[in-house]
């Protein structure tokens, strides 16, 4: 992971998800009004996951611990900063998901659930101001998308590394030989 | 010095049969140690590919209960590629013509591989 340029990854992810300084400021402005409602979002999120048999398997005996981590992350969406250190944390989260063999669709599925559960909280925080709610929803879409993009980046890298390890173990090739082979064809 | 001696072994090997078109000695990590290859043939690719094939061959031989690997032979419509382990650390690769008499080449390659083993 040391060769990942998190500053560049942050820039790339922000450009892809439209996470502008204005949106970042809005998320932080919303923080005080939104944060009190986030524990409910976390509860509903895990309640929904437990209803999905394929997902429930990964939660057995870990829900309370996962909820605490999730609540902390959810709060960070409305406190910031949304910088390279945040990207690095999300990257590590992606790595953890790879290590527990979480299917890749769980990340996008989970983010969709979270976004959906956040809407009523945002509506409450925006005092039924439709314009502000639209802006808030757009900002949340951007930060959730940003987080997802970074996690998928690490997921992809982690999966490739995992597949390569399998290949090396099966073929009996050393990593040095594989690197030399790749270098010979990378010219 | 060692490279010269390895090249000398290859030169002698190539001279034993007109069917041998090229030969090379490669570390098991895929790095070229000595080579007498036709112009235009990429040494790095020959090296890495030979070591990779030998590694796969070794694995296959073990997995399919054929014992320790001796050789990997590949036949294409333009000729043969023969890879032979030389000690634990090197591979001797020979490129031969399509109508080559393999029995004789096997013998010469075996001798050459033994000579390489003493040097690496």
Short mmCIF file of C-alpha atoms in Angstrom, two decimals:
data_model
loop_
_atom_site.label_atom_id
_atom_site.label_comp_id
_atom_site.label_asym_id
_atom_site.label_seq_id
_atom_site.Cartn_x
_atom_site.Cartn_y
_atom_site.Cartn_z
CA UNK A 1 0.00 0.00 0.00
CA UNK A 2 3.01 2.27 0.48
CA UNK A 3 3.21 3.01 -3.24
CA UNK A 4 -0.27 4.51 -3.39
CA UNK A 5 -0.28 8.26 -3.97
CA UNK A 6 -3.21 9.23 -1.74
CA UNK A 7 -3.03 12.89 -2.70
CA UNK A 8 -3.47 11.94 -6.34
CA UNK A 9 -6.13 9.35 -5.52
CA UNK A 10 -8.03 12.00 -3.53
CA UNK A 11 -7.84 14.45 -6.44
CA UNK A 12 -8.98 11.75 -8.87
CA UNK A 13 -11.86 10.58 -6.67
CA UNK A 14 -13.04 14.14 -6.06
CA UNK A 15 -13.04 14.95 -9.76
CA UNK A 16 -15.05 11.82 -10.49
CA UNK A 17 -17.62 12.33 -7.75
CA UNK A 18 -17.95 16.11 -7.91
CA UNK A 19 -16.89 16.62 -4.32
CA UNK A 20 -16.20 20.35 -4.54
CA UNK A 21 -15.07 22.68 -1.73
CA UNK A 22 -18.65 24.08 -1.65
CA UNK A 23 -20.07 20.62 -1.05
CA UNK A 24 -17.45 19.88 1.58
CA UNK A 25 -18.37 23.09 3.37
CA UNK A 26 -22.07 22.23 3.17
CA UNK A 27 -21.49 18.76 4.64
CA UNK A 28 -19.66 20.30 7.58
CA UNK A 29 -22.39 22.92 8.03
CA UNK A 30 -24.99 20.16 8.14
CA UNK A 31 -22.98 18.23 10.71
CA UNK A 32 -24.46 19.59 13.96
CA UNK A 33 -28.02 19.01 12.73
CA UNK A 34 -27.38 15.63 11.11
CA UNK A 35 -25.04 13.87 13.56
CA UNK A 36 -27.69 13.25 16.26
CA UNK A 37 -29.76 11.28 13.72
CA UNK A 38 -26.92 9.11 12.47
CA UNK A 39 -27.16 6.35 15.06
CA UNK A 40 -30.60 5.58 13.69
CA UNK A 41 -29.14 5.35 10.20
CA UNK A 42 -26.55 2.87 11.44
CA UNK A 43 -29.19 0.81 13.26
CA UNK A 44 -31.43 0.66 10.18
CA UNK A 45 -28.47 -0.15 7.96
CA UNK A 46 -27.46 -3.19 9.99
CA UNK A 47 -31.07 -4.25 10.46
CA UNK A 48 -31.46 -4.28 6.68
CA UNK A 49 -28.20 -6.17 6.16
CA UNK A 50 -29.30 -8.81 8.63
CA UNK A 51 -32.34 -9.42 6.48
CA UNK A 52 -30.11 -10.27 3.50
CA UNK A 53 -28.94 -13.87 4.05
CA UNK A 54 -25.74 -13.49 2.03
CA UNK A 55 -24.80 -10.39 4.03
CA UNK A 56 -25.96 -11.68 7.41
CA UNK A 57 -23.28 -14.37 7.35
CA UNK A 58 -20.59 -11.69 7.59
CA UNK A 59 -22.25 -10.02 10.57
CA UNK A 60 -22.69 -12.93 12.94
CA UNK A 61 -21.40 -12.01 16.39
CA UNK A 62 -19.90 -8.76 15.16
CA UNK A 63 -22.84 -6.39 14.75
CA UNK A 64 -22.21 -4.21 17.81
CA UNK A 65 -18.54 -3.80 16.99
CA UNK A 66 -19.30 -3.04 13.35
CA UNK A 67 -21.98 -0.54 14.36
CA UNK A 68 -19.49 1.44 16.43
CA UNK A 69 -17.01 1.62 13.55
CA UNK A 70 -19.79 2.46 11.13
CA UNK A 71 -21.19 5.24 13.32
CA UNK A 72 -17.75 6.80 13.60
CA UNK A 73 -17.28 6.74 9.83
CA UNK A 74 -20.79 8.08 9.21
CA UNK A 75 -20.09 11.00 11.51
CA UNK A 76 -16.85 11.72 9.67
CA UNK A 77 -18.90 12.30 6.51
CA UNK A 78 -20.26 15.46 8.18
CA UNK A 79 -17.16 16.61 9.98
CA UNK A 80 -14.40 16.19 7.43
CA UNK A 81 -11.71 16.83 6.46
CA UNK A 82 -12.06 15.06 3.13
CA UNK A 83 -8.38 14.84 2.42
CA UNK A 84 -5.72 12.28 1.58
CA UNK A 85 -5.80 10.94 5.14
CA UNK A 86 -9.52 10.30 4.82
CA UNK A 87 -8.83 8.56 1.49
CA UNK A 88 -6.15 6.43 3.16
CA UNK A 89 -8.61 5.38 5.86
CA UNK A 90 -11.21 4.42 3.25
CA UNK A 91 -8.53 2.52 1.35
CA UNK A 92 -7.74 0.54 4.50
CA UNK A 93 -11.45 -0.18 4.96
CA UNK A 94 -11.49 -1.59 1.44
CA UNK A 95 -8.49 -3.75 2.31
CA UNK A 96 -10.24 -5.11 5.38
CA UNK A 97 -13.21 -6.01 3.20
CA UNK A 98 -10.90 -7.92 0.85
CA UNK A 99 -9.36 -9.79 3.76
CA UNK A 100 -12.73 -11.00 5.01
CA UNK A 101 -13.70 -11.94 1.44
CA UNK A 102 -16.64 -9.60 1.36
CA UNK A 103 -18.26 -9.78 -2.08
CA UNK A 104 -17.56 -6.60 -4.05
CA UNK A 105 -21.24 -5.77 -4.55
CA UNK A 106 -21.68 -5.38 -0.79
CA UNK A 107 -19.84 -2.07 -0.91
CA UNK A 108 -21.98 -0.43 -3.59
CA UNK A 109 -25.11 -2.05 -2.15
CA UNK A 110 -24.24 -0.84 1.33
CA UNK A 111 -23.54 2.69 0.15
CA UNK A 112 -26.90 2.80 -1.63
CA UNK A 113 -28.65 1.73 1.57
CA UNK A 114 -26.81 4.36 3.58
CA UNK A 115 -27.63 7.12 1.13
CA UNK A 116 -31.24 6.11 1.19
CA UNK A 117 -31.38 6.06 5.00
CA UNK A 118 -29.65 9.44 5.17
CA UNK A 119 -32.31 11.24 3.15
CA UNK A 120 -34.90 11.59 5.92
CA UNK A 121 -32.18 12.80 8.30
CA UNK A 122 -31.06 15.36 5.75
CA UNK A 123 -34.66 16.47 5.19
CA UNK A 124 -35.02 17.11 8.91
CA UNK A 125 -31.75 19.02 9.00
CA UNK A 126 -32.82 21.19 6.06
CA UNK A 127 -36.13 22.26 7.62
CA UNK A 128 -38.07 21.31 4.50
CA UNK A 129 -36.10 23.76 2.39
CA UNK A 130 -36.24 21.91 -0.94
CA UNK A 131 -33.30 23.77 -2.45
CA UNK A 132 -31.08 23.12 0.56
CA UNK A 133 -32.18 19.51 0.70
CA UNK A 134 -31.29 19.03 -2.97
CA UNK A 135 -27.86 20.57 -2.34
CA UNK A 136 -27.38 18.42 0.78
CA UNK A 137 -28.39 15.25 -1.05
CA UNK A 138 -25.99 16.10 -3.85
CA UNK A 139 -23.15 16.68 -1.35
CA UNK A 140 -23.90 13.37 0.38
CA UNK A 141 -23.94 11.59 -2.97
CA UNK A 142 -20.51 13.05 -3.67
CA UNK A 143 -18.89 12.09 -0.36
CA UNK A 144 -20.42 8.61 -0.38
CA UNK A 145 -19.32 8.18 -4.00
CA UNK A 146 -15.85 9.42 -3.09
CA UNK A 147 -15.60 6.88 -0.28
CA UNK A 148 -16.87 4.09 -2.51
CA UNK A 149 -14.46 4.92 -5.31
CA UNK A 150 -11.48 4.81 -2.95
CA UNK A 151 -12.63 1.55 -1.36
CA UNK A 152 -13.15 -0.02 -4.79
CA UNK A 153 -9.66 1.08 -5.78
CA UNK A 154 -8.18 -0.79 -2.83
CA UNK A 155 -10.54 -3.68 -3.41
CA UNK A 156 -9.37 -4.01 -6.98
CA UNK A 157 -5.71 -3.80 -5.98
CA UNK A 158 -6.24 -6.21 -3.10
CA UNK A 159 -8.10 -8.72 -5.26
CA UNK A 160 -5.44 -8.60 -7.95
CA UNK A 161 -2.74 -9.14 -5.33
CA UNK A 162 -4.71 -12.05 -3.91
CA UNK A 163 -5.15 -13.61 -7.36
CA UNK A 164 -1.46 -13.17 -8.10
CA UNK A 165 -0.53 -14.88 -4.83
CA UNK A 166 -2.76 -17.81 -5.80
CA UNK A 167 -1.21 -17.98 -9.24
CA UNK A 168 2.32 -17.94 -7.82
CA UNK A 169 1.47 -20.62 -5.29
CA UNK A 170 -0.12 -22.85 -7.93
CA UNK A 171 2.49 -22.32 -10.64
CA UNK A 172 5.46 -22.51 -8.29
CA UNK A 173 6.85 -19.30 -9.77
CA UNK A 174 8.80 -17.02 -7.48
CA UNK A 175 7.74 -13.40 -7.20
CA UNK A 176 11.12 -12.35 -8.60
CA UNK A 177 10.58 -14.51 -11.67
CA UNK A 178 7.08 -13.10 -12.12
CA UNK A 179 8.43 -9.55 -11.82
CA UNK A 180 11.15 -10.32 -14.38
CA UNK A 181 8.57 -11.85 -16.70
CA UNK A 182 6.32 -8.80 -16.35
CA UNK A 183 9.29 -6.46 -16.87
CA UNK A 184 10.34 -8.32 -20.02
CA UNK A 185 6.90 -7.68 -21.52
CA UNK A 186 6.50 -4.21 -20.08
CA UNK A 187 9.19 -2.67 -22.26
CA UNK B 1 34.88 -14.83 -16.63
CA UNK B 2 32.01 -17.15 -15.72
CA UNK B 3 29.89 -15.60 -18.46
CA UNK B 4 32.64 -16.36 -20.97
CA UNK B 5 32.77 -19.97 -19.82
CA UNK B 6 29.01 -20.29 -20.08
CA UNK B 7 29.08 -18.76 -23.56
CA UNK B 8 31.78 -21.23 -24.50
CA UNK B 9 29.52 -24.12 -23.42
CA UNK B 10 26.73 -22.69 -25.56
CA UNK B 11 29.04 -22.25 -28.51
CA UNK B 12 30.16 -25.86 -28.27
CA UNK B 13 26.57 -27.03 -27.91
CA UNK B 14 25.39 -25.07 -30.95
CA UNK B 15 28.27 -26.57 -32.91
CA UNK B 16 27.27 -30.16 -32.14
CA UNK B 17 24.24 -30.07 -34.39
CA UNK B 18 23.16 -27.97 -37.34
CA UNK B 19 19.63 -28.43 -36.01
CA UNK B 20 20.33 -26.21 -33.01
CA UNK B 21 19.55 -22.63 -33.94
CA UNK B 22 20.11 -20.90 -30.61
CA UNK B 23 20.75 -21.52 -26.96
CA UNK B 24 20.83 -19.63 -23.69
CA UNK B 25 21.55 -20.11 -20.00
CA UNK B 26 19.16 -18.40 -17.67
CA UNK B 27 18.88 -18.08 -13.91
CA UNK B 28 15.76 -19.66 -12.39
CA UNK B 29 14.64 -16.09 -11.66
CA UNK B 30 14.53 -15.49 -15.40
CA UNK B 31 17.67 -13.40 -15.86
CA UNK B 32 19.95 -14.09 -18.80
CA UNK B 33 23.39 -15.45 -17.84
CA UNK B 34 24.72 -16.22 -21.32
CA UNK B 35 23.11 -16.42 -24.73
CA UNK B 36 23.74 -17.19 -28.37
CA UNK B 37 20.48 -16.07 -29.87
CA UNK B 38 19.49 -14.93 -33.36
CA UNK B 39 19.58 -11.18 -33.92
CA UNK B 40 16.30 -9.54 -33.01
CA UNK B 41 15.30 -12.09 -30.40
CA UNK B 42 14.66 -10.34 -27.08
CA UNK B 43 17.01 -11.81 -24.45
CA UNK B 44 14.86 -10.66 -21.53
CA UNK B 45 11.77 -12.36 -22.92
CA UNK B 46 13.61 -15.57 -23.76
CA UNK B 47 15.04 -15.59 -20.25
CA UNK B 48 11.88 -14.88 -18.32
CA UNK B 49 9.71 -17.15 -20.48
CA UNK B 50 12.15 -20.05 -20.23
CA UNK B 51 12.37 -19.83 -16.45
CA UNK B 52 8.59 -19.50 -16.18
CA UNK B 53 8.03 -22.58 -18.36
CA UNK B 54 10.58 -24.59 -16.40
CA UNK B 55 8.90 -23.56 -13.16
CA UNK B 56 5.48 -24.58 -14.48
CA UNK B 57 6.94 -27.79 -15.85
CA UNK B 58 8.48 -28.60 -12.48
CA UNK B 59 5.16 -28.01 -10.80
CA UNK B 60 3.27 -30.06 -13.38
CA UNK B 61 5.69 -32.95 -13.15
CA UNK B 62 5.31 -33.04 -9.38
CA UNK B 63 1.54 -32.58 -9.37
CA UNK B 64 1.04 -35.32 -11.93
CA UNK B 65 3.36 -37.70 -10.09
CA UNK B 66 6.08 -37.68 -12.78
CA UNK B 67 8.86 -37.06 -10.28
CA UNK B 68 11.59 -34.47 -10.57
CA UNK B 69 11.52 -32.45 -13.76
CA UNK B 70 14.20 -33.17 -16.35
CA UNK B 71 13.07 -31.27 -19.42
CA UNK B 72 10.30 -29.17 -20.90
CA UNK B 73 9.80 -29.58 -24.63
CA UNK B 74 7.63 -27.32 -26.74
CA UNK B 75 6.98 -28.04 -30.41
CA UNK B 76 5.80 -25.37 -32.79
CA UNK B 77 5.42 -25.56 -36.57
CA UNK B 78 8.70 -23.68 -36.88
CA UNK B 79 10.66 -25.80 -34.48
CA UNK B 80 11.32 -26.85 -30.91
CA UNK B 81 12.07 -25.13 -27.62
CA UNK B 82 13.80 -27.39 -25.14
CA UNK B 83 14.34 -26.27 -21.57
CA UNK B 84 16.51 -28.24 -19.20
CA UNK B 85 17.35 -27.52 -15.59
CA UNK B 86 21.06 -27.03 -14.96
CA UNK B 87 21.60 -27.49 -11.25
CA UNK B 88 19.07 -25.84 -8.98
CA UNK B 89 19.75 -22.31 -10.15
CA UNK B 90 19.86 -22.28 -13.94
CA UNK B 91 17.95 -23.27 -17.06
CA UNK B 92 19.47 -24.25 -20.38
CA UNK B 93 17.20 -23.32 -23.27
CA UNK B 94 17.73 -24.58 -26.78
CA UNK B 95 15.87 -23.59 -29.95
CA UNK B 96 15.94 -26.28 -32.65
CA UNK B 97 14.69 -26.69 -36.22
CA UNK B 98 11.35 -28.46 -36.87
CA UNK B 99 13.00 -31.52 -38.41
CA UNK B 100 15.67 -31.78 -35.71
CA UNK B 101 16.81 -35.21 -34.51
CA UNK B 102 15.80 -34.84 -30.91
CA UNK B 103 17.57 -37.92 -29.55
CA UNK B 104 20.98 -36.52 -30.39
CA UNK B 105 20.05 -33.07 -29.17
CA UNK B 106 18.83 -34.49 -25.86
CA UNK B 107 22.22 -36.10 -25.32
CA UNK B 108 24.20 -32.97 -26.20
CA UNK B 109 21.95 -30.78 -24.08
CA UNK B 110 22.30 -33.15 -21.14
CA UNK B 111 26.08 -32.91 -21.37
CA UNK B 112 25.95 -29.14 -21.68
CA UNK B 113 23.59 -28.88 -18.70
CA UNK B 114 26.01 -30.92 -16.59
CA UNK B 115 28.82 -28.57 -17.58
CA UNK B 116 26.67 -25.56 -16.68
CA UNK B 117 25.80 -27.12 -13.32
CA UNK B 118 29.48 -27.17 -12.40
CA UNK B 119 29.75 -23.43 -13.06
CA UNK B 120 26.61 -21.99 -11.49
#
